[in-house]
Amino acid sequence: DGNGKNVMKKKRSHIPSLFLSKEEKKMIIDAIGEAEKNTSGEIRVHLEAKSSGDVLQHAKKVFEKLKMTHTAARNGTLIFLCVRDKKFAIIGDRGIHDKVPENFWRDVSSLMQEYFKKDLFAEGLAEGIKMVGEKLKVYFPYQKDDVNELPDDISF
């Protein structure tokens, strides 16, 4: 890859909870914590083996199931990844969509896709999360009395 490192794709499990290493999971959870220091928005990551049908429709169901709509400002964001299908979706709640332009998530999605193509899923998720935090900060700045309304851990 030009910098002398040997880039080898490791065999990843199709079991969502085993898809990422312990270190990769920590990287993602740390990225969520960092991103949420900039915004009152809530960010979650959810991994499943595969989506039943359209990945975006499936992600919307998971969004509801994870109670992502239960934030005061309706400013939750879900990054949903199907590990077997290698498909993902980024979903924002109504409070976000009421304020942001139509293609708000496109650059985040493109950035993550570049990492995913190189089998750098944790890095792609972490960088995507940071970008979501930066983007949400404009519309939902961090408040000093901000409460972490949703868990920062990865759900499966």
Coordinates of N, CA, C and O in Angstrom, one line a residue:
D1 N 0.8 -1.2 0.0 CA 0.0 0.0 0.0 C 0.9 1.3 0.0 O 0.4 2.3 0.3
G2 N 2.1 1.2 -0.3 CA 2.9 2.3 -0.4 C 3.7 2.8 0.8 O 4.6 3.5 0.7
N3 N 3.2 2.4 2.0 CA 3.9 2.8 3.2 C 4.7 1.7 3.8 O 5.1 1.8 4.9
G4 N 4.9 0.6 3.1 CA 5.7 -0.5 3.6 C 5.0 -1.5 4.5 O 5.6 -2.5 4.8
K5 N 3.8 -1.2 4.8 CA 3.0 -2.1 5.7 C 2.5 -3.3 4.9 O 2.0 -3.1 3.7
N6 N 2.5 -4.4 5.4 CA 1.9 -5.6 4.7 C 0.4 -5.5 5.0 O 0.0 -5.7 6.2
V7 N -0.4 -5.3 4.0 CA -1.9 -5.2 4.2 C -2.5 -6.6 3.8 O -2.5 -7.0 2.7
M8 N -2.9 -7.3 4.9 CA -3.6 -8.6 4.6 C -5.0 -8.5 5.2 O -5.2 -8.0 6.3
K9 N -5.9 -9.0 4.4 CA -7.3 -9.0 4.9 C -7.4 -10.2 5.9 O -7.1 -11.3 5.5
K10 N -7.9 -9.9 7.1 CA -8.1 -11.0 8.0 C -9.5 -11.6 7.8 O -10.4 -10.9 7.3
K11 N -9.6 -12.8 8.1 CA -10.9 -13.5 7.9 C -11.8 -13.0 9.1 O -11.5 -13.2 10.2
R12 N -12.9 -12.4 8.7 CA -13.8 -11.9 9.7 C -15.0 -12.9 9.9 O -15.5 -13.4 8.9
S13 N -15.4 -13.0 11.1 CA -16.6 -13.8 11.4 C -17.8 -13.1 10.9 O -17.9 -11.9 10.8
H14 N -18.8 -13.9 10.5 CA -20.1 -13.4 10.1 C -21.0 -13.3 11.3 O -22.2 -13.0 11.1
I15 N -20.5 -13.7 12.5 CA -21.3 -13.5 13.7 C -21.1 -12.1 14.2 O -19.9 -11.7 14.4
P16 N -22.1 -11.3 14.2 CA -22.0 -9.8 14.5 C -21.1 -9.5 15.8 O -20.2 -8.7 15.7
S17 N -21.3 -10.3 16.8 CA -20.6 -10.0 18.1 C -19.1 -10.4 18.0 O -18.3 -9.9 18.8
L18 N -18.8 -11.2 17.0 CA -17.4 -11.6 16.8 C -16.7 -10.9 15.6 O -15.5 -11.1 15.3
F19 N -17.5 -10.1 14.9 CA -17.0 -9.5 13.6 C -15.8 -8.5 13.9 O -14.9 -8.4 13.1
L20 N -15.9 -7.8 15.0 CA -14.8 -6.9 15.4 C -14.0 -7.4 16.6 O -14.6 -8.1 17.5
S21 N -12.8 -7.2 16.6 CA -11.9 -7.6 17.8 C -12.2 -6.7 19.0 O -12.9 -5.7 18.8
K22 N -11.8 -7.1 20.1 CA -12.0 -6.4 21.4 C -11.4 -5.0 21.2 O -12.0 -4.0 21.6
E23 N -10.2 -4.9 20.6 CA -9.6 -3.6 20.4 C -10.4 -2.7 19.4 O -10.5 -1.5 19.6
E24 N -11.0 -3.3 18.4 CA -11.8 -2.6 17.4 C -13.1 -2.1 18.1 O -13.5 -0.9 17.8
K25 N -13.7 -2.9 18.9 CA -14.9 -2.5 19.6 C -14.6 -1.3 20.5 O -15.3 -0.3 20.5
K26 N -13.4 -1.3 21.2 CA -13.0 -0.2 22.0 C -12.8 1.1 21.2 O -13.2 2.2 21.6
M27 N -12.2 0.9 20.1 CA -12.0 2.1 19.2 C -13.3 2.7 18.8 O -13.4 4.0 18.8
I28 N -14.3 2.0 18.5 CA -15.6 2.5 18.1 C -16.3 3.1 19.3 O -16.9 4.2 19.2
I29 N -16.3 2.5 20.5 CA -17.0 3.0 21.7 C -16.3 4.3 22.1 O -16.9 5.3 22.4
D30 N -14.9 4.4 22.0 CA -14.2 5.6 22.3 C -14.6 6.7 21.3 O -14.7 7.9 21.7
A31 N -14.7 6.4 20.0 CA -15.1 7.4 19.0 C -16.5 7.9 19.3 O -16.7 9.1 19.2
I32 N -17.4 7.1 19.8 CA -18.8 7.6 20.2 C -18.7 8.5 21.3 O -19.2 9.6 21.3
G33 N -17.9 8.2 22.3 CA -17.7 9.1 23.5 C -17.1 10.4 23.1 O -17.6 11.4 23.6
E34 N -16.1 10.4 22.2 CA -15.5 11.6 21.7 C -16.5 12.5 20.9 O -16.6 13.7 21.1
A35 N -17.2 11.8 20.0 CA -18.1 12.5 19.2 C -19.2 13.2 20.0 O -19.6 14.3 19.7
E36 N -19.7 12.5 21.0 CA -20.8 13.0 21.8 C -20.3 14.1 22.8 O -21.2 14.8 23.4
K37 N -19.0 14.4 22.9 CA -18.5 15.5 23.7 C -18.8 16.8 22.9 O -18.7 17.9 23.5
N38 N -19.0 16.7 21.6 CA -19.2 17.9 20.7 C -20.7 18.2 20.5 O -21.0 19.2 19.9
T39 N -21.6 17.3 20.8 CA -23.0 17.4 20.4 C -23.9 16.8 21.4 O -23.5 15.9 22.1
S40 N -25.1 17.4 21.5 CA -26.1 16.8 22.3 C -26.8 15.6 21.6 O -27.6 14.8 22.2
G41 N -26.4 15.4 20.3 CA -26.9 14.2 19.6 C -26.4 12.9 20.1 O -25.4 12.9 20.8
E42 N -27.1 11.8 19.9 CA -26.8 10.5 20.4 C -26.4 9.6 19.2 O -27.1 9.6 18.2
I43 N -25.3 8.9 19.3 CA -24.9 8.0 18.2 C -24.8 6.6 18.7 O -24.2 6.3 19.8
R44 N -25.3 5.7 17.9 CA -25.2 4.3 18.3 C -24.7 3.5 17.0 O -25.0 3.9 15.9
V45 N -24.1 2.4 17.3 CA -23.7 1.4 16.2 C -24.3 0.1 16.5 O -24.3 -0.4 17.6
H46 N -24.9 -0.5 15.5 CA -25.5 -1.8 15.6 C -25.1 -2.7 14.5 O -25.1 -2.3 13.3
L47 N -24.7 -3.9 14.8 CA -24.2 -4.9 13.8 C -25.2 -6.1 13.8 O -25.6 -6.6 14.9
E48 N -25.6 -6.5 12.6 CA -26.3 -7.7 12.4 C -25.7 -8.5 11.3 O -24.9 -8.0 10.5
A49 N -26.1 -9.8 11.3 CA -25.5 -10.7 10.3 C -25.9 -10.3 8.9 O -25.1 -10.1 8.0
K50 N -27.2 -10.1 8.7 CA -27.7 -9.7 7.4 C -29.1 -9.0 7.5 O -29.7 -9.1 8.6
S51 N -29.4 -8.3 6.5 CA -30.7 -7.6 6.6 C -31.8 -8.4 5.9 O -31.5 -9.1 4.9
S52 N -33.0 -8.3 6.4 CA -34.1 -9.0 5.7 C -34.6 -8.0 4.7 O -35.3 -7.0 5.1
G53 N -34.3 -8.1 3.5 CA -34.8 -7.1 2.5 C -33.9 -5.9 2.4 O -32.7 -6.0 2.6
D54 N -34.5 -4.7 2.2 CA -33.8 -3.5 2.0 C -33.1 -3.1 3.3 O -33.7 -3.1 4.4
V55 N -31.8 -2.8 3.2 CA -31.0 -2.5 4.4 C -31.5 -1.3 5.1 O -31.5 -1.2 6.4
L56 N -32.0 -0.3 4.4 CA -32.4 1.0 5.0 C -33.7 0.7 5.8 O -33.9 1.2 6.9
Q57 N -34.6 -0.1 5.2 CA -35.9 -0.4 5.9 C -35.6 -1.2 7.1 O -36.2 -1.0 8.2
H58 N -34.7 -2.2 7.0 CA -34.3 -3.0 8.2 C -33.7 -2.1 9.3 O -34.0 -2.3 10.5
A59 N -32.8 -1.2 8.9 CA -32.2 -0.3 9.9 C -33.2 0.5 10.6 O -33.1 0.8 11.8
K60 N -34.3 1.0 9.9 CA -35.3 1.8 10.5 C -36.0 1.0 11.6 O -36.4 1.5 12.6
K61 N -36.3 -0.3 11.3 CA -36.9 -1.2 12.4 C -36.0 -1.3 13.6 O -36.5 -1.2 14.7
V62 N -34.7 -1.5 13.3 CA -33.7 -1.6 14.4 C -33.7 -0.3 15.2 O -33.6 -0.3 16.4
F63 N -33.7 0.8 14.5 CA -33.7 2.2 15.1 C -34.9 2.3 16.1 O -34.7 2.7 17.3
E64 N -36.0 1.8 15.8 CA -37.2 1.8 16.7 C -37.0 0.8 17.8 O -37.2 1.2 19.0
K65 N -36.5 -0.4 17.5 CA -36.3 -1.4 18.5 C -35.3 -1.0 19.6 O -35.4 -1.3 20.8
L66 N -34.3 -0.2 19.2 CA -33.3 0.3 20.1 C -33.7 1.5 20.9 O -32.9 2.1 21.6
K67 N -35.0 2.0 20.6 CA -35.5 3.1 21.3 C -34.7 4.4 21.0 O -34.6 5.3 21.8
M68 N -34.2 4.5 19.7 CA -33.5 5.6 19.3 C -34.3 6.9 19.2 O -33.8 8.0 19.2
T69 N -35.7 6.7 19.2 CA -36.6 7.9 19.2 C -36.8 8.4 20.5 O -37.6 9.4 20.7
H70 N -36.2 7.9 21.6 CA -36.5 8.3 22.9 C -35.5 9.4 23.5 O -35.2 9.4 24.7
T71 N -35.0 10.2 22.6 CA -34.2 11.3 23.0 C -35.1 12.6 23.0 O -36.0 12.7 22.2
A72 N -34.8 13.5 23.9 CA -35.6 14.7 24.1 C -35.6 15.5 22.8 O -36.7 16.0 22.4
A73 N -34.5 15.7 22.1 CA -34.5 16.5 20.9 C -34.7 15.7 19.6 O -34.6 16.2 18.5
R74 N -35.0 14.4 19.8 CA -35.1 13.4 18.7 C -33.9 13.5 17.7 O -34.0 13.7 16.5
N75 N -32.7 13.5 18.3 CA -31.5 13.7 17.6 C -30.5 12.5 17.7 O -29.3 12.6 17.7
G76 N -31.1 11.3 17.7 CA -30.3 10.1 17.6 C -29.9 9.7 16.2 O -30.6 9.9 15.3
T77 N -28.7 9.1 16.1 CA -28.2 8.6 14.8 C -27.8 7.2 15.0 O -27.1 6.9 16.0
L78 N -28.2 6.3 14.1 CA -27.8 4.9 14.1 C -27.0 4.6 12.9 O -27.3 4.9 11.8
I79 N -25.8 4.0 13.2 CA -25.0 3.5 12.1 C -25.2 2.0 12.1 O -24.9 1.3 13.1
F80 N -25.8 1.4 11.1 CA -26.3 0.0 11.1 C -25.4 -0.7 10.0 O -25.3 -0.3 8.9
L81 N -24.8 -1.8 10.4 CA -24.0 -2.6 9.5 C -24.4 -4.1 9.5 O -24.5 -4.7 10.6
C82 N -24.6 -4.6 8.3 CA -24.9 -6.0 8.1 C -23.5 -6.6 7.7 O -23.0 -6.4 6.6
V83 N -23.0 -7.5 8.6 CA -21.6 -8.0 8.4 C -21.5 -9.0 7.3 O -20.5 -9.1 6.6
R84 N -22.5 -9.8 7.1 CA -22.5 -10.8 6.0 C -22.7 -10.2 4.7 O -22.0 -10.5 3.7
D85 N -23.7 -9.3 4.6 CA -24.0 -8.7 3.3 C -23.1 -7.5 3.0 O -23.1 -7.1 1.8
K86 N -22.3 -7.1 4.0 CA -21.4 -5.9 3.8 C -22.2 -4.7 3.3 O -21.8 -4.0 2.4
K87 N -23.4 -4.5 3.9 CA -24.2 -3.3 3.6 C -24.4 -2.5 4.9 O -24.3 -3.1 6.0
F88 N -24.6 -1.2 4.8 CA -24.8 -0.4 5.9 C -25.7 0.7 5.6 O -26.0 1.0 4.5
A89 N -26.2 1.3 6.7 CA -27.1 2.5 6.6 C -26.9 3.4 7.7 O -26.5 3.0 8.8
I90 N -27.1 4.7 7.5 CA -27.0 5.7 8.5 C -28.4 6.3 8.6 O -28.9 6.8 7.7
I91 N -29.0 6.3 9.8 CA -30.3 6.8 10.1 C -30.3 7.8 11.1 O -29.7 7.6 12.2
G92 N -30.9 9.0 10.8 CA -31.1 10.0 11.8 C -32.5 10.2 12.2 O -33.4 9.9 11.4
D93 N -32.8 10.6 13.4 CA -34.2 10.7 13.9 C -34.8 12.0 13.3 O -34.1 12.8 12.7
R94 N -36.1 12.1 13.6 CA -36.9 13.2 13.0 C -36.3 14.6 13.3 O -36.3 15.5 12.5
G95 N -35.8 14.8 14.5 CA -35.2 16.1 14.9 C -34.1 16.5 14.0 O -33.9 17.7 13.8
I96 N -33.3 15.5 13.6 CA -32.2 15.8 12.7 C -32.7 16.1 11.3 O -32.3 17.2 10.7
H97 N -33.6 15.3 10.8 CA -34.1 15.5 9.4 C -34.9 16.8 9.3 O -35.0 17.3 8.2
D98 N -35.5 17.3 10.4 CA -36.2 18.6 10.3 C -35.2 19.7 10.1 O -35.7 20.8 9.6
K99 N -33.9 19.6 10.4 CA -33.0 20.7 10.3 C -31.9 20.6 9.2 O -31.3 21.6 8.9
V100 N -31.6 19.4 8.7 CA -30.5 19.2 7.9 C -30.8 19.1 6.4 O -32.0 18.7 6.1
P101 N -29.9 19.4 5.5 CA -30.2 19.2 4.1 C -30.4 17.7 3.7 O -30.0 16.8 4.4
E102 N -31.0 17.5 2.6 CA -31.4 16.2 2.2 C -30.3 15.1 2.1 O -30.4 14.0 2.5
N103 N -29.1 15.5 1.6 CA -28.0 14.5 1.4 C -27.0 14.6 2.6 O -25.8 14.4 2.4
F104 N -27.6 14.9 3.8 CA -26.7 15.2 5.0 C -25.7 14.0 5.3 O -24.6 14.3 5.7
W105 N -26.1 12.8 5.0 CA -25.3 11.6 5.4 C -24.4 11.2 4.3 O -23.6 10.3 4.5
R106 N -24.6 11.7 3.1 CA -23.8 11.2 1.9 C -22.3 11.2 2.1 O -21.7 10.2 1.8
D107 N -21.7 12.3 2.6 CA -20.3 12.3 2.8 C -19.8 11.3 3.8 O -18.7 10.7 3.7
V108 N -20.6 11.2 4.9 CA -20.2 10.2 5.9 C -20.2 8.8 5.3 O -19.3 8.0 5.5
S109 N -21.3 8.5 4.6 CA -21.4 7.2 3.9 C -20.3 6.9 3.0 O -19.7 5.9 3.0
S110 N -19.9 7.9 2.2 CA -18.8 7.8 1.2 C -17.5 7.5 2.0 O -16.7 6.7 1.5
L111 N -17.2 8.3 3.0 CA -16.0 8.1 3.8 C -15.9 6.7 4.4 O -14.9 6.0 4.2
M112 N -17.0 6.2 5.0 CA -17.0 4.9 5.6 C -16.8 3.8 4.5 O -16.1 2.9 4.7
Q113 N -17.4 4.0 3.4 CA -17.3 3.0 2.3 C -15.9 2.9 1.8 O -15.5 1.7 1.5
E114 N -15.1 4.0 1.8 CA -13.7 3.9 1.4 C -12.9 3.0 2.3 O -12.1 2.2 1.9
Y115 N -13.2 3.1 3.6 CA -12.5 2.3 4.6 C -13.0 0.8 4.5 O -12.2 -0.1 4.6
F116 N -14.3 0.6 4.3 CA -14.9 -0.7 4.3 C -14.3 -1.5 3.1 O -14.1 -2.7 3.2
K117 N -14.1 -0.8 2.0 CA -13.5 -1.5 0.8 C -12.2 -2.1 1.1 O -11.7 -3.0 0.4
K118 N -11.5 -1.5 2.0 CA -10.1 -1.9 2.4 C -10.1 -2.9 3.6 O -9.1 -3.1 4.2
D119 N -11.4 -3.3 4.0 CA -11.5 -4.2 5.1 C -11.2 -3.5 6.4 O -10.8 -4.2 7.4
L120 N -11.3 -2.2 6.5 CA -11.0 -1.5 7.7 C -12.3 -1.0 8.3 O -12.7 0.2 8.3
F121 N -13.1 -2.0 8.8 CA -14.4 -1.7 9.3 C -14.4 -0.9 10.6 O -15.2 0.1 10.7
A122 N -13.6 -1.2 11.5 CA -13.5 -0.4 12.8 C -13.1 1.0 12.5 O -13.7 2.0 13.0
E123 N -12.1 1.2 11.6 CA -11.6 2.5 11.3 C -12.7 3.3 10.6 O -12.9 4.5 10.8
G124 N -13.4 2.6 9.7 CA -14.5 3.3 8.9 C -15.6 3.7 9.8 O -16.1 4.8 9.7
L125 N -16.0 2.8 10.8 CA -17.0 3.2 11.7 C -16.5 4.3 12.6 O -17.3 5.3 12.8
A126 N -15.3 4.3 13.1 CA -14.8 5.3 14.0 C -14.7 6.6 13.3 O -15.2 7.7 13.9
E127 N -14.2 6.7 12.1 CA -14.1 7.9 11.3 C -15.5 8.4 11.0 O -15.8 9.7 11.0
G128 N -16.4 7.5 10.6 CA -17.8 7.9 10.4 C -18.5 8.5 11.6 O -19.2 9.6 11.5
I129 N -18.3 7.9 12.7 CA -18.8 8.4 14.0 C -18.3 9.8 14.3 O -19.1 10.7 14.7
K130 N -17.0 10.0 14.1 CA -16.4 11.3 14.4 C -17.0 12.4 13.4 O -17.3 13.5 13.9
M131 N -17.2 12.0 12.2 CA -17.8 12.9 11.2 C -19.3 13.2 11.6 O -19.7 14.4 11.5
V132 N -20.0 12.2 12.0 CA -21.4 12.5 12.5 C -21.4 13.4 13.6 O -22.2 14.4 13.6
G133 N -20.5 13.3 14.6 CA -20.4 14.2 15.7 C -20.2 15.6 15.3 O -20.8 16.6 15.8
E134 N -19.2 15.8 14.3 CA -18.9 17.1 13.8 C -20.1 17.7 13.1 O -20.4 18.9 13.3
K135 N -20.8 16.9 12.3 CA -21.9 17.4 11.6 C -23.1 17.8 12.5 O -23.8 18.8 12.3
L136 N -23.3 17.0 13.5 CA -24.4 17.2 14.4 C -24.2 18.4 15.3 O -25.1 19.1 15.8
K137 N -22.9 18.7 15.6 CA -22.5 19.8 16.4 C -23.1 21.1 15.9 O -23.5 22.0 16.7
V138 N -23.2 21.3 14.6 CA -23.7 22.5 14.0 C -25.1 22.7 14.4 O -25.5 23.9 14.7
Y139 N -25.9 21.7 14.4 CA -27.4 21.8 14.6 C -27.7 21.5 16.1 O -28.8 21.9 16.6
F140 N -26.9 20.6 16.7 CA -27.2 20.2 18.1 C -25.9 20.3 18.9 O -25.3 19.3 19.3
P141 N -25.5 21.5 19.3 CA -24.3 21.7 20.0 C -24.4 21.1 21.4 O -25.5 20.9 21.9
Y142 N -23.2 20.7 21.9 CA -23.2 20.1 23.3 C -23.7 21.1 24.3 O -23.4 22.3 24.2
Q143 N -24.5 20.7 25.2 CA -25.0 21.5 26.3 C -24.4 21.1 27.6 O -24.1 19.9 27.8
K144 N -24.0 22.1 28.4 CA -23.3 21.7 29.6 C -24.1 20.8 30.6 O -23.6 20.1 31.4
D145 N -25.4 20.9 30.4 CA -26.3 20.0 31.2 C -26.7 18.7 30.5 O -27.6 18.0 30.8
D146 N -25.9 18.4 29.4 CA -26.3 17.3 28.5 C -26.2 16.0 29.3 O -25.3 15.8 30.1
V147 N -27.2 15.1 29.0 CA -27.3 13.8 29.6 C -27.1 12.8 28.5 O -27.7 12.9 27.4
N148 N -26.3 11.8 28.7 CA -26.1 10.7 27.8 C -27.4 9.9 27.8 O -27.6 9.1 28.7
E149 N -28.2 10.1 26.8 CA -29.6 9.5 26.8 C -29.6 8.0 26.3 O -30.6 7.3 26.6
L150 N -28.6 7.6 25.5 CA -28.6 6.3 25.0 C -27.2 5.7 25.3 O -26.2 6.4 25.3
P151 N -27.1 4.3 25.4 CA -25.9 3.7 25.7 C -24.9 3.9 24.5 O -25.3 4.0 23.4
D152 N -23.6 4.0 24.8 CA -22.5 4.1 23.8 C -22.0 2.8 23.3 O -21.2 2.8 22.4
D153 N -22.4 1.7 23.9 CA -21.9 0.4 23.5 C -22.4 0.0 22.1 O -23.4 0.5 21.7
I154 N -21.8 -1.0 21.5 CA -22.2 -1.5 20.2 C -23.3 -2.5 20.5 O -23.2 -3.4 21.4
S155 N -24.4 -2.5 19.8 CA -25.4 -3.5 20.0 C -25.4 -4.5 18.8 O -24.9 -4.2 17.7
F156 N -25.9 -5.7 19.1 CA -25.9 -6.8 18.2 C -27.3 -7.4 18.1 O -28.0 -7.5 19.0

